[in-house]
């Protein structure tokens, strides 16, 4: 049930996130369909949904952590989790701006002395949100979500002194709704397409959820107007309106990454990226940032991040080559791969796959997998989850994609090295069934192992391990307990190669030196004739070392 008290506490924040996610889920396709600015790539609704999903998951995690305790999370705990979840999960231009709006609100709501945010705090939070979002955008444009956010804050600020938080939220919603209706007259690209701003429409949905969370009643939505605008022009027509800041077509790539860096370094990064491209949005603070930019030189944008600090979760999207059409003709076949590290992501992307990064402790949700399948933009998709624990999540994503008319084959790969083996034999020119059979066979013929560090004393299949021991897991079970990585890795290789093999694949974690790869290659070469070894850098990932034997 929605919160009925006219204020905003931790439970109301939780309810707001849940309702916002539901609202964006219902409107996702409609928002995608009117997405013509800054790039007509039809993904604003999806990006907003995934950003909200990450925010909601973070709030749920805070509540789950308090389930065994005697106290509930505070409002500050909830809003900070919401803002952090949105920041690390922000997708696209619209999702990045939404993350900054939530961060701006959280900065005010978390300061509330009492454990409830009343109307005055809510007014200030909405004002801070709109201002911080504008500051995050290098070149603010009117007629966008920024305009809608500003109108919401101004409407909230004009409410009577005795109004409750519900009335403030409702005023913000109405102000945003009216401002959204005016966006086609403020931004020419919207007027030509006959649509309202997609990001602004998403914000109206989020504010509608806020109204319901704090008052217990959802706002009445008009039958026509910005909350339910007239049907947009056919998508090809909408695609006739490329990014307004570049009528010739705009940059070729969207680059997004999280960045660990100080404030001064980020200011230098803003200036550097502003020269390289457009649609620049940098949000965050306190050492963690989310960077979004459209550029022609994706490598330079990433290198600028490296100069500023430590970029990770790097996502590079190539916009459609034909900028006159938002939806080019789909490819016949694509492969979607879940990878445990940035390095493997680059390797798979070079092989033509669409990648989804699995962060340590944060497996991708089904929505992320469906989003990746859509991004692949193909009639046929092979999905490689590369994790036994993702079996049900991947199956749900495959079913959803099939319901959208995409032919999806789920190969139940249980480890990244199995996914690499499957991708190595992928051939788009043969029939779909033949390709799936060959990829399944290659994955099935690959035994897998990984090294992990024991967190505490525990019983295992190989005996009792102590905290700090190096564990060698073969096919998911602990087979070796060692004291250091080289010794354990050699023991694992010997056990795996005892049953035969022709190729060893080593994937090195971020902190593993190249010297270990050379040591293990020499061990294989001297002890096992006619067995080749290939080495890849996995980047930031959970396991220090992944091993595959084919």
mmCIF file of C-alpha atoms in Angstrom, residues 288-460:
data_model
loop_
_atom_site.group_PDB
_atom_site.id
_atom_site.type_symbol
_atom_site.label_atom_id
_atom_site.label_comp_id
_atom_site.label_asym_id
_atom_site.label_seq_id
_atom_site.Cartn_x
_atom_site.Cartn_y
_atom_site.Cartn_z
ATOM 1 C CA UNK A 288 32.313 8.877 -7.533
ATOM 2 C CA UNK A 289 30.946 10.216 -10.829
ATOM 3 C CA UNK A 290 28.899 9.060 -13.787
ATOM 4 C CA UNK A 291 30.152 10.464 -17.077
ATOM 5 C CA UNK A 292 28.047 10.634 -20.251
ATOM 6 C CA UNK A 293 29.094 12.173 -23.580
ATOM 7 C CA UNK A 294 28.490 11.817 -27.327
ATOM 8 C CA UNK A 295 31.746 11.810 -29.326
ATOM 9 C CA UNK A 296 33.304 10.706 -32.581
ATOM 10 C CA UNK A 297 36.471 9.488 -30.850
ATOM 11 C CA UNK A 298 35.320 7.070 -28.140
ATOM 12 C CA UNK A 299 38.890 6.124 -27.286
ATOM 13 C CA UNK A 300 39.817 9.729 -26.531
ATOM 14 C CA UNK A 301 36.798 10.062 -24.217
ATOM 15 C CA UNK A 302 37.883 6.990 -22.259
ATOM 16 C CA UNK A 303 41.514 8.127 -22.184
ATOM 17 C CA UNK A 304 40.379 11.446 -20.729
ATOM 18 C CA UNK A 305 38.714 9.486 -17.950
ATOM 19 C CA UNK A 306 41.914 7.538 -17.306
ATOM 20 C CA UNK A 307 43.817 10.808 -16.997
ATOM 21 C CA UNK A 308 41.247 12.064 -14.465
ATOM 22 C CA UNK A 309 41.018 8.948 -12.297
ATOM 23 C CA UNK A 310 39.794 5.356 -12.575
ATOM 24 C CA UNK A 311 37.008 4.815 -15.100
ATOM 25 C CA UNK A 312 35.094 1.531 -15.015
ATOM 26 C CA UNK A 313 31.803 0.038 -16.203
ATOM 27 C CA UNK A 314 32.621 1.598 -19.537
ATOM 28 C CA UNK A 315 29.797 1.386 -22.093
ATOM 29 C CA UNK A 316 30.287 2.514 -25.671
ATOM 30 C CA UNK A 317 27.304 2.551 -28.022
ATOM 31 C CA UNK A 318 27.652 3.169 -31.742
ATOM 32 C CA UNK A 319 24.745 5.190 -33.042
ATOM 33 C CA UNK A 320 23.030 4.088 -36.251
ATOM 34 C CA UNK A 321 25.124 4.766 -39.326
ATOM 35 C CA UNK A 322 22.087 6.129 -41.126
ATOM 36 C CA UNK A 323 21.128 9.097 -38.951
ATOM 37 C CA UNK A 324 17.922 9.649 -40.914
ATOM 38 C CA UNK A 325 16.410 6.542 -39.367
ATOM 39 C CA UNK A 326 16.177 5.876 -35.660
ATOM 40 C CA UNK A 327 15.683 2.156 -36.266
ATOM 41 C CA UNK A 328 17.866 0.751 -39.046
ATOM 42 C CA UNK A 329 17.048 -2.608 -40.529
ATOM 43 C CA UNK A 330 17.929 -5.191 -37.854
ATOM 44 C CA UNK A 331 20.853 -7.530 -38.355
ATOM 45 C CA UNK A 332 20.074 -11.171 -38.936
ATOM 46 C CA UNK A 333 21.907 -12.460 -35.860
ATOM 47 C CA UNK A 334 23.742 -11.211 -32.790
ATOM 48 C CA UNK A 335 25.308 -12.604 -29.641
ATOM 49 C CA UNK A 336 24.706 -11.126 -26.176
ATOM 50 C CA UNK A 337 27.321 -12.045 -23.559
ATOM 51 C CA UNK A 338 27.456 -11.426 -19.802
ATOM 52 C CA UNK A 339 31.063 -10.698 -18.817
ATOM 53 C CA UNK A 340 32.672 -10.398 -15.343
ATOM 54 C CA UNK A 341 35.192 -7.708 -16.269
ATOM 55 C CA UNK A 342 35.864 -4.713 -18.511
ATOM 56 C CA UNK A 343 38.707 -6.513 -20.277
ATOM 57 C CA UNK A 344 36.532 -9.418 -21.350
ATOM 58 C CA UNK A 345 33.879 -6.917 -22.354
ATOM 59 C CA UNK A 346 36.283 -5.361 -24.825
ATOM 60 C CA UNK A 347 37.368 -8.770 -26.101
ATOM 61 C CA UNK A 348 33.793 -9.881 -26.747
ATOM 62 C CA UNK A 349 32.844 -6.534 -28.263
ATOM 63 C CA UNK A 350 35.729 -6.859 -30.723
ATOM 64 C CA UNK A 351 34.263 -10.221 -31.720
ATOM 65 C CA UNK A 352 30.987 -8.447 -32.502
ATOM 66 C CA UNK A 353 29.031 -9.337 -29.358
ATOM 67 C CA UNK A 354 26.836 -7.050 -27.273
ATOM 68 C CA UNK A 355 28.063 -7.192 -23.691
ATOM 69 C CA UNK A 356 26.501 -6.864 -20.246
ATOM 70 C CA UNK A 357 28.888 -6.291 -17.355
ATOM 71 C CA UNK A 358 28.310 -8.382 -14.218
ATOM 72 C CA UNK A 359 29.693 -6.414 -11.280
ATOM 73 C CA UNK A 360 31.008 -8.242 -8.181
ATOM 74 C CA UNK A 361 28.009 -8.826 -5.951
ATOM 75 C CA UNK A 362 25.681 -7.135 -8.461
ATOM 76 C CA UNK A 363 24.473 -9.646 -11.077
ATOM 77 C CA UNK A 364 22.542 -8.073 -13.951
ATOM 78 C CA UNK A 365 18.767 -7.980 -13.657
ATOM 79 C CA UNK A 366 16.533 -9.431 -16.338
ATOM 80 C CA UNK A 367 15.773 -5.897 -17.511
ATOM 81 C CA UNK A 368 19.457 -5.327 -18.268
ATOM 82 C CA UNK A 369 19.609 -8.508 -20.328
ATOM 83 C CA UNK A 370 16.456 -7.584 -22.246
ATOM 84 C CA UNK A 371 17.927 -4.132 -22.841
ATOM 85 C CA UNK A 372 21.102 -5.719 -24.236
ATOM 86 C CA UNK A 373 19.066 -7.975 -26.515
ATOM 87 C CA UNK A 374 17.222 -4.926 -27.822
ATOM 88 C CA UNK A 375 20.490 -3.021 -28.280
ATOM 89 C CA UNK A 376 21.835 -5.901 -30.347
ATOM 90 C CA UNK A 377 19.005 -5.082 -32.776
ATOM 91 C CA UNK A 378 18.887 -8.430 -34.528
ATOM 92 C CA UNK A 379 16.181 -10.864 -35.594
ATOM 93 C CA UNK A 380 18.045 -13.748 -33.935
ATOM 94 C CA UNK A 381 20.026 -13.537 -30.707
ATOM 95 C CA UNK A 382 22.202 -16.066 -28.893
ATOM 96 C CA UNK A 383 22.330 -15.302 -25.162
ATOM 97 C CA UNK A 384 25.347 -16.422 -23.090
ATOM 98 C CA UNK A 385 24.769 -15.765 -19.345
ATOM 99 C CA UNK A 386 28.147 -17.227 -18.273
ATOM 100 C CA UNK A 387 26.930 -17.851 -14.715
ATOM 101 C CA UNK A 388 24.849 -20.715 -13.325
ATOM 102 C CA UNK A 389 23.143 -18.302 -10.930
ATOM 103 C CA UNK A 390 21.832 -16.282 -13.882
ATOM 104 C CA UNK A 391 19.957 -19.238 -15.338
ATOM 105 C CA UNK A 392 16.484 -18.077 -14.296
ATOM 106 C CA UNK A 393 17.222 -14.394 -14.913
ATOM 107 C CA UNK A 394 18.435 -15.136 -18.425
ATOM 108 C CA UNK A 395 15.460 -17.383 -19.110
ATOM 109 C CA UNK A 396 13.068 -14.609 -18.088
ATOM 110 C CA UNK A 397 14.883 -12.127 -20.309
ATOM 111 C CA UNK A 398 14.784 -14.542 -23.242
ATOM 112 C CA UNK A 399 11.042 -15.042 -22.801
ATOM 113 C CA UNK A 400 10.409 -11.317 -22.727
ATOM 114 C CA UNK A 401 12.477 -10.798 -25.865
ATOM 115 C CA UNK A 402 10.643 -13.621 -27.624
ATOM 116 C CA UNK A 403 7.364 -11.929 -26.763
ATOM 117 C CA UNK A 404 8.703 -8.908 -28.655
ATOM 118 C CA UNK A 405 9.265 -11.033 -31.761
ATOM 119 C CA UNK A 406 12.989 -11.732 -31.366
ATOM 120 C CA UNK A 407 14.177 -15.303 -31.817
ATOM 121 C CA UNK A 408 16.384 -16.016 -28.792
ATOM 122 C CA UNK A 409 18.462 -19.099 -28.007
ATOM 123 C CA UNK A 410 19.726 -19.350 -24.443
ATOM 124 C CA UNK A 411 22.929 -21.380 -24.135
ATOM 125 C CA UNK A 412 23.350 -22.177 -20.407
ATOM 126 C CA UNK A 413 27.016 -21.258 -20.115
ATOM 127 C CA UNK A 414 28.143 -21.409 -16.491
ATOM 128 C CA UNK A 415 31.423 -19.472 -16.719
ATOM 129 C CA UNK A 416 33.035 -16.747 -18.803
ATOM 130 C CA UNK A 417 35.540 -19.172 -20.348
ATOM 131 C CA UNK A 418 32.640 -21.237 -21.697
ATOM 132 C CA UNK A 419 31.220 -18.082 -23.233
ATOM 133 C CA UNK A 420 34.578 -17.310 -24.858
ATOM 134 C CA UNK A 421 34.683 -20.815 -26.321
ATOM 135 C CA UNK A 422 31.146 -20.489 -27.665
ATOM 136 C CA UNK A 423 31.811 -17.068 -29.178
ATOM 137 C CA UNK A 424 34.977 -18.374 -30.857
ATOM 138 C CA UNK A 425 32.979 -20.799 -33.032
ATOM 139 C CA UNK A 426 30.079 -18.436 -33.759
ATOM 140 C CA UNK A 427 29.409 -18.072 -37.486
ATOM 141 C CA UNK A 428 26.598 -15.767 -38.535
ATOM 142 C CA UNK A 429 26.550 -17.162 -42.078
ATOM 143 C CA UNK A 430 25.283 -20.635 -41.140
ATOM 144 C CA UNK A 431 21.731 -21.386 -40.056
ATOM 145 C CA UNK A 432 20.621 -20.286 -36.600
ATOM 146 C CA UNK A 433 20.094 -23.844 -35.379
ATOM 147 C CA UNK A 434 23.491 -25.002 -36.651
ATOM 148 C CA UNK A 435 25.182 -22.026 -35.049
ATOM 149 C CA UNK A 436 23.497 -22.646 -31.696
ATOM 150 C CA UNK A 437 24.420 -26.336 -31.780
ATOM 151 C CA UNK A 438 28.074 -25.555 -32.552
ATOM 152 C CA UNK A 439 28.279 -22.883 -29.833
ATOM 153 C CA UNK A 440 26.575 -25.154 -27.297
ATOM 154 C CA UNK A 441 28.985 -27.967 -28.081
ATOM 155 C CA UNK A 442 32.017 -25.682 -27.713
ATOM 156 C CA UNK A 443 30.776 -24.393 -24.356
ATOM 157 C CA UNK A 444 29.966 -27.890 -23.122
ATOM 158 C CA UNK A 445 33.431 -29.138 -24.058
ATOM 159 C CA UNK A 446 35.070 -26.442 -21.913
ATOM 160 C CA UNK A 447 35.757 -27.300 -18.283
ATOM 161 C CA UNK A 448 36.015 -24.216 -16.100
ATOM 162 C CA UNK A 449 37.712 -23.182 -12.900
ATOM 163 C CA UNK A 450 38.407 -20.056 -10.916
ATOM 164 C CA UNK A 451 40.517 -18.942 -7.995
ATOM 165 C CA UNK A 452 38.948 -17.158 -5.045
ATOM 166 C CA UNK A 453 40.061 -15.951 -1.628
ATOM 167 C CA UNK A 454 38.349 -17.567 1.382
ATOM 168 C CA UNK A 455 36.577 -14.972 3.527
ATOM 169 C CA UNK A 456 36.284 -17.144 6.653
ATOM 170 C CA UNK A 457 36.906 -20.643 7.991
ATOM 171 C CA UNK A 458 34.640 -23.124 6.253
ATOM 172 C CA UNK A 459 34.137 -26.757 5.354
ATOM 173 C CA UNK A 460 34.649 -27.499 1.652
#
